[in-house]
XYZ file of C-alpha atoms in Angstrom:
148
model
C 117.166 108.499 139.765
C 117.916 108.704 136.024
C 115.205 106.091 135.377
C 112.624 108.154 137.263
C 113.512 111.297 135.287
C 113.336 109.348 132.015
C 109.930 107.921 132.917
C 108.626 111.367 133.895
C 109.923 112.857 130.623
C 108.232 110.121 128.580
C 104.960 110.626 130.467
C 105.126 114.385 129.829
C 105.690 113.799 126.103
C 102.736 111.374 125.942
C 100.445 113.833 127.746
C 101.583 116.674 125.488
C 100.941 114.610 122.333
C 97.439 113.638 123.530
C 96.665 117.279 124.283
C 97.781 118.349 120.760
C 95.472 115.787 119.132
C 92.513 117.107 121.114
C 93.206 120.663 119.935
C 93.161 119.584 116.282
C 89.698 118.084 116.665
C 88.594 115.191 114.471
C 90.833 116.108 111.521
C 94.288 114.522 111.676
C 97.372 116.631 111.045
C 98.143 116.979 107.335
C 94.694 115.861 106.201
C 91.802 117.172 104.131
C 88.234 115.847 104.002
C 85.277 116.983 101.895
C 81.723 117.159 103.176
C 78.355 118.105 101.747
C 75.568 116.510 99.785
C 77.161 117.590 96.490
C 80.141 115.217 96.853
C 79.715 111.434 96.699
C 82.842 109.259 96.599
C 84.968 112.213 95.443
C 82.598 113.121 92.597
C 80.114 115.865 91.880
C 77.446 114.669 89.450
C 76.048 117.621 87.494
C 73.136 117.565 85.079
C 73.367 119.062 81.604
C 71.754 122.248 82.957
C 74.749 122.879 85.289
C 74.354 124.484 88.705
C 76.113 125.407 91.945
C 77.612 122.731 94.188
C 78.820 123.641 97.700
C 81.606 121.611 99.283
C 82.737 122.080 102.887
C 86.460 121.496 103.464
C 87.662 120.001 106.746
C 91.415 120.349 107.006
C 94.212 120.452 109.549
C 95.121 123.953 108.375
C 94.793 126.244 105.401
C 93.800 124.681 102.080
C 93.965 125.627 98.398
C 92.298 124.374 95.217
C 94.106 123.510 92.004
C 92.489 122.722 88.677
C 91.047 124.376 85.605
C 88.068 123.877 83.327
C 86.565 126.694 81.279
C 83.070 125.461 82.174
C 83.647 125.458 85.971
C 84.310 128.443 88.239
C 85.156 128.470 91.959
C 83.918 130.780 94.709
C 87.294 130.501 96.487
C 90.722 129.190 95.600
C 91.851 128.877 99.225
C 90.487 128.874 102.744
C 90.717 127.503 106.276
C 89.245 124.508 108.087
C 85.449 124.461 107.910
C 85.117 126.955 105.063
C 83.373 126.056 101.813
C 84.024 126.345 98.119
C 81.201 126.517 95.582
C 81.777 124.901 92.180
C 79.632 126.691 89.565
C 79.105 124.468 86.518
C 77.916 126.028 83.249
C 75.304 124.215 81.117
C 76.625 121.482 78.814
C 75.405 122.080 75.255
C 77.403 119.149 73.881
C 76.073 115.658 73.248
C 79.026 114.167 75.157
C 79.628 113.846 78.891
C 82.477 115.984 80.218
C 84.691 115.724 83.296
C 87.094 117.973 85.183
C 89.243 117.134 88.194
C 90.218 119.619 90.898
C 92.587 118.911 93.791
C 92.329 120.377 97.273
C 95.640 120.570 99.141
C 96.260 121.023 102.871
C 99.892 120.663 103.919
C 100.969 117.321 102.396
C 97.421 115.963 102.048
C 95.543 115.984 98.729
C 91.875 115.255 98.022
C 90.630 115.066 94.425
C 87.140 116.157 93.355
C 85.966 115.116 89.890
C 83.020 116.905 88.328
C 81.100 114.674 85.922
C 78.549 116.531 83.821
C 75.834 114.805 81.816
C 75.424 115.631 78.130
C 72.491 117.445 76.622
C 70.142 114.883 75.128
C 69.438 115.220 71.442
C 67.336 113.597 68.763
C 68.143 114.305 65.122
C 65.845 113.576 62.200
C 67.749 111.683 59.507
C 64.765 111.113 57.230
C 63.458 113.726 54.876
C 61.837 116.531 56.815
C 58.850 116.756 54.458
C 57.058 113.692 53.135
C 53.953 113.427 51.034
C 52.029 110.236 50.447
C 48.611 109.239 49.194
C 45.675 107.853 51.128
C 46.535 104.271 50.148
C 49.856 104.340 52.030
C 49.703 102.542 55.372
C 53.294 102.912 56.570
C 55.616 105.805 57.185
C 59.228 105.212 58.178
C 61.082 107.856 60.156
C 64.796 107.549 60.795
C 66.187 109.187 63.969
C 69.569 109.450 65.680
C 69.876 109.997 69.436
C 72.409 109.953 72.243
C 69.785 108.845 74.776
């Protein structure tokens, strides 16, 4: 009799655990996933001109974003499963690439998003800016510096 009750209790627990997984959908408990065309392998690649990049957050519960960069603003710092956050990236006027990493937390799960922004391309004239030469000259040398 005790064996039958034990077997029935184990079966009830297994059915209950299967039912709970179905209610959570495709996102496992304590997890966070990012979706959207803006994110590839945990990165957002932004051009020097900047822009807005929407990321949909799939999570097992409420989520929050952590991170700071003075050239990036967020549309939301927290949300629920299926909601989105928009990363607004200001133009990069520097000749160097810049990066910023944000982390999205849901329960014990963490997903990092790194924004990589391209530099502005520049060409600087290193030669004299005004040159005069006579008609017999057949060569003119111009010295440039570029980050391209």
